[in-house]
Short mmCIF file of C-alpha atoms and ligand atoms in Angstrom, two decimals:
data_model
loop_
_atom_site.label_atom_id
_atom_site.label_comp_id
_atom_site.label_asym_id
_atom_site.label_seq_id
_atom_site.Cartn_x
_atom_site.Cartn_y
_atom_site.Cartn_z
CA UNK A 1305 118.05 -40.38 -60.66
CA UNK A 1306 118.44 -42.96 -63.43
CA UNK A 1307 122.05 -44.13 -63.25
CA UNK A 1308 122.50 -46.90 -65.81
CA UNK A 1309 124.25 -45.09 -68.59
CA UNK A 1310 124.93 -46.69 -71.90
CA UNK A 1311 126.62 -44.32 -74.25
CA UNK A 1312 127.46 -44.73 -77.87
CA UNK A 1313 130.86 -43.72 -79.28
CA UNK A 1314 129.71 -40.29 -80.44
CA UNK A 1315 128.42 -39.49 -76.95
CA UNK A 1316 131.66 -40.70 -75.34
CA UNK A 1317 133.79 -38.50 -77.59
CA UNK A 1318 131.62 -35.51 -76.82
CA UNK A 1319 131.74 -36.10 -73.05
CA UNK A 1320 135.54 -36.45 -73.14
CA UNK A 1321 135.84 -33.25 -75.12
CA UNK A 1322 133.67 -31.40 -72.64
CA UNK A 1323 135.55 -32.69 -69.57
CA UNK A 1324 139.01 -31.99 -70.99
CA UNK A 1325 138.24 -28.53 -72.24
CA UNK A 1326 138.02 -27.04 -68.77
CA UNK A 1327 135.25 -24.73 -69.81
CA UNK A 1328 135.04 -21.33 -68.18
CA UNK A 1329 131.87 -19.42 -68.96
CA UNK A 1330 132.32 -16.77 -66.28
CA UNK A 1331 134.24 -14.41 -68.54
CA UNK A 1332 131.65 -14.05 -71.31
CA UNK A 1333 128.03 -13.02 -71.62
CA UNK A 1334 125.43 -15.42 -70.37
CA UNK A 1335 122.66 -15.67 -72.97
CA UNK A 1336 119.56 -13.90 -71.79
CA UNK A 1337 117.16 -16.38 -73.40
CA UNK A 1338 118.03 -20.06 -73.94
CA UNK A 1339 115.56 -22.33 -75.75
CA UNK A 1340 115.94 -26.11 -75.76
CA UNK A 1341 114.37 -28.74 -77.99
CA UNK A 1342 114.37 -31.58 -75.47
CA UNK A 1343 114.90 -34.51 -77.84
CA UNK A 1344 116.12 -38.09 -77.72
CA UNK A 1345 114.10 -39.53 -74.82
CA UNK A 1346 112.67 -42.34 -76.94
CA UNK A 1347 116.01 -43.40 -78.41
CA UNK A 1348 117.62 -43.21 -74.97
CA UNK A 1349 115.03 -45.68 -73.68
CA UNK A 1350 115.31 -47.91 -76.74
CA UNK A 1351 119.08 -48.25 -76.28
CA UNK A 1352 118.33 -49.67 -72.84
CA UNK A 1353 115.46 -51.90 -73.94
CA UNK A 1354 113.09 -49.77 -71.89
CA UNK A 1355 109.68 -48.44 -72.92
CA UNK A 1356 109.74 -44.92 -74.41
CA UNK A 1357 107.93 -43.68 -71.32
CA UNK A 1358 111.05 -44.38 -69.23
CA UNK A 1359 113.01 -42.07 -71.49
CA UNK A 1360 110.53 -39.26 -70.87
CA UNK A 1361 110.70 -39.96 -67.14
CA UNK A 1362 114.49 -39.76 -67.19
CA UNK A 1363 114.17 -36.55 -69.23
CA UNK A 1364 112.30 -34.90 -66.35
CA UNK A 1365 115.42 -35.34 -64.17
CA UNK A 1366 117.38 -33.39 -66.76
CA UNK A 1367 114.77 -30.62 -66.69
CA UNK A 1368 115.32 -30.27 -62.94
CA UNK A 1369 119.08 -29.95 -63.31
CA UNK A 1370 118.99 -27.54 -66.26
CA UNK A 1371 116.34 -25.25 -64.76
CA UNK A 1372 118.40 -25.01 -61.55
CA UNK A 1373 121.57 -24.28 -63.46
CA UNK A 1374 120.00 -21.62 -65.69
CA UNK A 1375 118.58 -19.98 -62.61
CA UNK A 1376 121.99 -20.01 -60.96
CA UNK A 1377 123.69 -18.58 -64.05
CA UNK A 1378 121.27 -15.65 -64.25
CA UNK A 1379 119.58 -16.68 -67.50
CA UNK A 1380 116.40 -14.58 -67.82
CA UNK A 1381 114.30 -16.94 -69.96
CA UNK A 1382 114.51 -20.68 -70.46
CA UNK A 1383 112.08 -22.05 -73.03
CA UNK A 1384 111.69 -25.83 -73.09
CA UNK A 1385 109.99 -27.50 -76.05
CA UNK A 1386 108.00 -30.19 -74.26
CA UNK A 1387 105.13 -31.04 -76.63
CA UNK A 1388 104.65 -29.89 -80.22
CA UNK A 1389 101.45 -29.46 -82.23
CA UNK A 1390 102.68 -32.48 -84.22
CA UNK A 1391 103.28 -34.68 -81.17
CA UNK A 1392 99.53 -35.53 -81.09
CA UNK A 1393 100.38 -37.94 -83.92
CA UNK A 1394 102.10 -40.23 -81.40
CA UNK A 1395 100.39 -43.31 -79.92
CA UNK A 1396 97.65 -42.41 -77.43
CA UNK A 1397 99.48 -44.16 -74.59
CA UNK A 1398 102.59 -42.09 -75.12
CA UNK A 1399 100.62 -38.83 -75.28
CA UNK A 1400 98.80 -39.59 -72.06
CA UNK A 1401 102.03 -40.66 -70.35
CA UNK A 1402 103.55 -37.30 -71.31
CA UNK A 1403 100.54 -35.42 -69.95
CA UNK A 1404 100.72 -37.38 -66.68
CA UNK A 1405 104.41 -36.62 -66.34
CA UNK A 1406 103.66 -32.93 -66.80
CA UNK A 1407 101.10 -32.96 -63.99
CA UNK A 1408 103.48 -34.93 -61.73
CA UNK A 1409 106.35 -32.57 -62.51
CA UNK A 1410 104.29 -29.50 -61.66
CA UNK A 1411 102.87 -30.97 -58.47
CA UNK A 1412 106.29 -32.00 -57.27
CA UNK A 1413 108.38 -29.05 -58.37
CA UNK A 1414 106.33 -25.88 -58.06
CA UNK A 1415 107.20 -25.32 -54.41
CA UNK A 1416 110.92 -25.48 -55.09
CA UNK A 1417 110.59 -23.45 -58.29
CA UNK A 1418 108.76 -20.80 -56.28
CA UNK A 1419 111.49 -20.80 -53.62
CA UNK A 1420 114.12 -20.45 -56.34
CA UNK A 1421 112.36 -17.30 -57.62
CA UNK A 1422 111.32 -19.00 -60.92
CA UNK A 1423 108.20 -17.95 -62.83
CA UNK A 1424 106.42 -20.90 -64.48
CA UNK A 1425 104.93 -19.72 -67.77
CA UNK A 1426 103.62 -21.52 -70.87
CA UNK A 1427 103.63 -20.87 -74.59
CA UNK A 1428 101.38 -22.74 -77.00
CA UNK A 1429 97.69 -23.48 -77.33
CA UNK A 1430 97.36 -24.99 -73.86
CA UNK A 1431 93.55 -24.99 -73.85
CA UNK A 1432 93.69 -28.16 -75.95
CA UNK A 1433 95.62 -30.04 -73.24
CA UNK A 1434 93.71 -32.26 -70.78
CA UNK A 1435 91.83 -30.20 -68.15
CA UNK A 1436 94.07 -31.37 -65.34
CA UNK A 1437 97.18 -30.10 -67.15
CA UNK A 1438 95.54 -26.73 -67.80
CA UNK A 1439 94.57 -26.49 -64.14
CA UNK A 1440 98.06 -27.36 -62.85
CA UNK A 1441 99.72 -24.99 -65.31
CA UNK A 1442 97.40 -22.16 -64.29
CA UNK A 1443 98.01 -22.86 -60.62
CA UNK A 1444 101.80 -23.00 -61.16
CA UNK A 1445 101.65 -19.65 -62.93
CA UNK A 1446 99.45 -18.08 -60.25
CA UNK A 1447 101.81 -19.24 -57.50
CA UNK A 1448 104.98 -18.03 -59.20
CA UNK A 1449 103.94 -15.03 -61.28
CA UNK A 1450 105.28 -12.44 -58.82
CA UNK A 1451 108.75 -13.95 -58.74
CA UNK A 1452 111.57 -11.97 -60.31
CA UNK A 1453 114.10 -14.61 -61.36
CA UNK A 1454 114.21 -17.02 -64.28
CA UNK A 1455 111.09 -17.33 -66.42
CA UNK A 1456 110.59 -20.96 -67.37
CA UNK A 1457 108.50 -21.12 -70.53
CA UNK A 1458 107.06 -24.55 -71.09
CA UNK A 1459 106.21 -24.91 -74.78
CA UNK A 1460 103.16 -27.17 -74.80
CA UNK A 1461 100.96 -27.90 -77.77
CA UNK A 1462 103.29 -25.38 -79.33
CA UNK A 1463 103.91 -24.99 -83.05
CA UNK A 1464 105.65 -22.07 -84.71
CA UNK A 1465 103.28 -22.12 -87.68
CA UNK A 1466 100.22 -22.36 -85.45
CA UNK A 1467 101.55 -19.38 -83.49
CA UNK A 1468 102.03 -17.30 -86.65
CA UNK A 1469 98.59 -18.20 -88.02
CA UNK A 1470 96.96 -17.25 -84.69
CA UNK A 1471 98.85 -13.95 -84.74
CA UNK A 1472 97.75 -13.17 -88.32
CA UNK A 1473 94.11 -13.90 -87.42
CA UNK A 1474 94.28 -11.64 -84.37
CA UNK A 1475 95.95 -8.85 -86.34
CA UNK A 1476 93.22 -9.12 -88.98
CA UNK A 1477 90.53 -9.01 -86.28
CA UNK A 1478 92.07 -5.96 -84.60
CA UNK A 1479 92.31 -4.13 -87.92
CA UNK A 1480 88.66 -4.89 -88.65
CA UNK A 1481 87.68 -3.59 -85.21
CA UNK A 1482 89.76 -0.44 -85.71
CA UNK A 1483 92.20 -1.29 -82.90
CA UNK A 1484 95.17 -1.52 -85.26
CA UNK A 1485 96.15 0.19 -88.52
CA UNK A 1486 97.82 -1.61 -91.40
CA UNK A 1487 100.73 0.85 -91.34
CA UNK A 1488 101.35 -0.01 -87.69
CA UNK A 1489 102.31 -3.59 -88.55
CA UNK A 1490 106.05 -4.07 -88.15
CA UNK A 1491 108.43 -6.55 -86.47
CA UNK A 1492 107.48 -5.36 -82.99
CA UNK A 1493 103.74 -5.54 -83.68
CA UNK A 1494 104.10 -9.09 -84.97
CA UNK A 1495 106.15 -10.11 -81.91
CA UNK A 1496 103.43 -8.69 -79.68
CA UNK A 1497 100.82 -11.00 -81.21
CA UNK A 1498 102.84 -14.16 -80.52
CA UNK A 1499 102.71 -16.45 -77.47
CA UNK A 1500 106.13 -15.02 -76.56
CA UNK A 1501 104.80 -11.45 -76.26
CA UNK A 1502 107.10 -9.41 -74.02
CA UNK A 1503 109.84 -12.04 -74.13
CA UNK A 1504 113.03 -11.29 -75.99
CA UNK A 1505 114.00 -13.59 -78.88
CA UNK A 1506 116.15 -16.61 -77.97
CA UNK A 1507 119.88 -15.98 -78.13
CA UNK A 1508 120.72 -19.65 -78.12
CA UNK A 1509 118.71 -22.66 -79.28
CA UNK A 1510 120.01 -26.05 -78.11
CA UNK A 1511 118.99 -29.38 -79.62
CA UNK A 1512 120.37 -32.59 -78.16
CA UNK A 1513 119.99 -36.06 -79.75
CA UNK A 1514 121.83 -35.33 -82.99
CA UNK A 1515 118.94 -33.94 -85.03
CA UNK A 1516 119.69 -30.70 -86.83
CA UNK A 1517 116.24 -29.23 -87.42
CA UNK A 1518 113.85 -26.84 -85.71
CA UNK A 1519 110.76 -29.08 -85.86
CA UNK A 1520 108.40 -26.06 -85.89
CA UNK A 1521 110.02 -24.37 -82.87
CA UNK A 1522 110.03 -20.58 -82.49
CA UNK A 1523 110.01 -19.95 -86.24
CA UNK A 1524 109.56 -16.18 -86.02
CA UNK A 1525 111.72 -15.70 -82.93
CA UNK A 1526 114.75 -17.68 -84.15
CA UNK A 1527 115.64 -15.24 -86.95
CA UNK A 1528 119.03 -14.48 -85.37
CA UNK A 1529 119.36 -17.17 -82.72
CA UNK A 1530 122.57 -19.13 -82.45
CA UNK A 1531 121.97 -22.84 -82.95
CA UNK A 1532 123.86 -25.51 -81.00
CA UNK A 1533 123.32 -29.21 -81.30
CA UNK A 1534 124.78 -32.27 -79.62
CA UNK A 1535 124.60 -36.04 -80.02
CA UNK A 1536 123.84 -36.39 -76.30
CA UNK A 1537 120.27 -37.50 -75.77
CA UNK A 1538 118.19 -35.32 -73.45
CA UNK A 1539 118.18 -37.76 -70.47
CA UNK A 1540 122.01 -37.72 -70.56
CA UNK A 1541 122.26 -33.95 -70.99
CA UNK A 1542 124.00 -32.43 -67.95
CA UNK A 1543 124.93 -28.96 -66.82
CA UNK A 1544 128.40 -29.51 -68.34
CA UNK A 1545 126.76 -29.76 -71.77
CA UNK A 1546 124.87 -26.56 -71.08
CA UNK A 1547 128.15 -24.90 -70.12
CA UNK A 1548 129.74 -26.09 -73.36
CA UNK A 1549 126.81 -24.71 -75.38
CA UNK A 1550 127.12 -21.37 -73.58
CA UNK A 1551 130.89 -21.38 -74.04
CA UNK A 1552 130.53 -21.95 -77.79
CA UNK A 1553 127.86 -19.27 -77.93
CA UNK A 1554 130.22 -16.83 -76.23
CA UNK A 1555 132.79 -17.52 -78.93
CA UNK A 1556 130.46 -16.89 -81.86
CA UNK A 1557 130.38 -13.64 -83.79
CA UNK A 1558 126.81 -12.34 -84.01
CA UNK A 1559 126.63 -9.79 -86.78
CA UNK A 1560 122.88 -9.51 -87.36
CA UNK A 1561 123.52 -8.83 -91.02
CA UNK A 1562 125.85 -5.91 -90.42
CA UNK A 1563 129.61 -5.59 -91.01
CA UNK A 1564 131.90 -5.21 -88.02
C1 LIG B 413 111.48 -35.74 -77.00
O1 LIG B 413 111.94 -37.04 -77.11
C2 LIG B 413 110.26 -35.63 -76.14
C3 LIG B 413 109.04 -35.22 -76.83
C4 LIG B 413 108.91 -34.99 -78.10
C5 LIG B 413 107.89 -35.06 -76.00
P1 LIG B 413 111.39 -38.00 -78.24
O2 LIG B 413 110.24 -38.75 -77.69
O3 LIG B 413 111.13 -37.25 -79.48
O4 LIG B 413 112.62 -38.96 -78.42
P2 LIG B 413 113.14 -39.60 -79.77
O5 LIG B 413 113.39 -38.47 -80.73
O6 LIG B 413 112.06 -40.54 -80.25
O7 LIG B 413 114.39 -40.30 -79.39
C1 LIG B 414 110.46 -31.88 -81.29
O1 LIG B 414 110.88 -33.19 -81.23
C2 LIG B 414 109.37 -31.62 -80.28
C3 LIG B 414 109.77 -31.68 -78.89
C4 LIG B 414 110.97 -31.89 -78.41
C5 LIG B 414 108.71 -31.44 -77.95
P1 LIG B 414 110.26 -34.32 -82.17
O2 LIG B 414 110.96 -35.56 -81.81
O3 LIG B 414 108.79 -34.31 -82.07
O4 LIG B 414 110.67 -33.80 -83.62
P2 LIG B 414 110.97 -34.61 -84.95
O5 LIG B 414 109.79 -35.47 -85.22
O6 LIG B 414 112.21 -35.39 -84.73
O7 LIG B 414 111.19 -33.54 -85.97
MG1 LIG B 415 112.28 -36.83 -81.11
#
């Protein structure tokens, strides 16, 4: 575990707030589907004069803690945005470091994930990832697919627009082949053509690192998601931050366009 913390003032205020609030999430509903945009690894490393890679490495530790905690809390789906369709624009070295970390993570963690009843699933166009990643992801899925606990969705080479375009193409193809009628297209049909088929929409989307944007994440699915952001960078994100996000979620009023 990386232990040399260097926090800026915003992070310190937030941590203090979280510690002093004595958060109790046991009384409210635990969100069924939590989605996280794991952001801030690069800036975390930069603050410590470390290469960006070290930030990603530290971020993997956070993944471990948050997956465990979500599993413990009874969350049904945890979707982690790990690599976007736009992240290919990064330097080659960084992309290959990320791919290596993915393989290492899977090799190291799948046994424990299996024992914790977690299903390891992916969303995104994973065929474009290096062969080794595809192989490890497939093997992780095969080993865990019969579990009944938390589904961990790793969003890899994922883009919301790419997902919608793929869905539209497949709908068009199925109409042409007579498998689908135009009048059958509705919200549910559309959802069934997405990578997240069969998975309920996220209740809560969390973005650490201070950015307040979706960056092409779950564009269709986020129609009524609650958004929660924090200045904490992903490597510093702890289960207490997750609890605070859940606590705030429990105190929101979700109206879905209706009047109460
Ligand atoms: C998120 O951290 C990880 C990935 C996108 C893979 P970043 O690498 O985006 O970190 P910042 O935003 O540069 O700090
Ligand atoms: C979003 O973060 C993608 C992931 C966390 C995988 P980015 O760091 O790529 O997003 P921008 O560039 O800040 O919008
Ligand atoms: Mg970023």
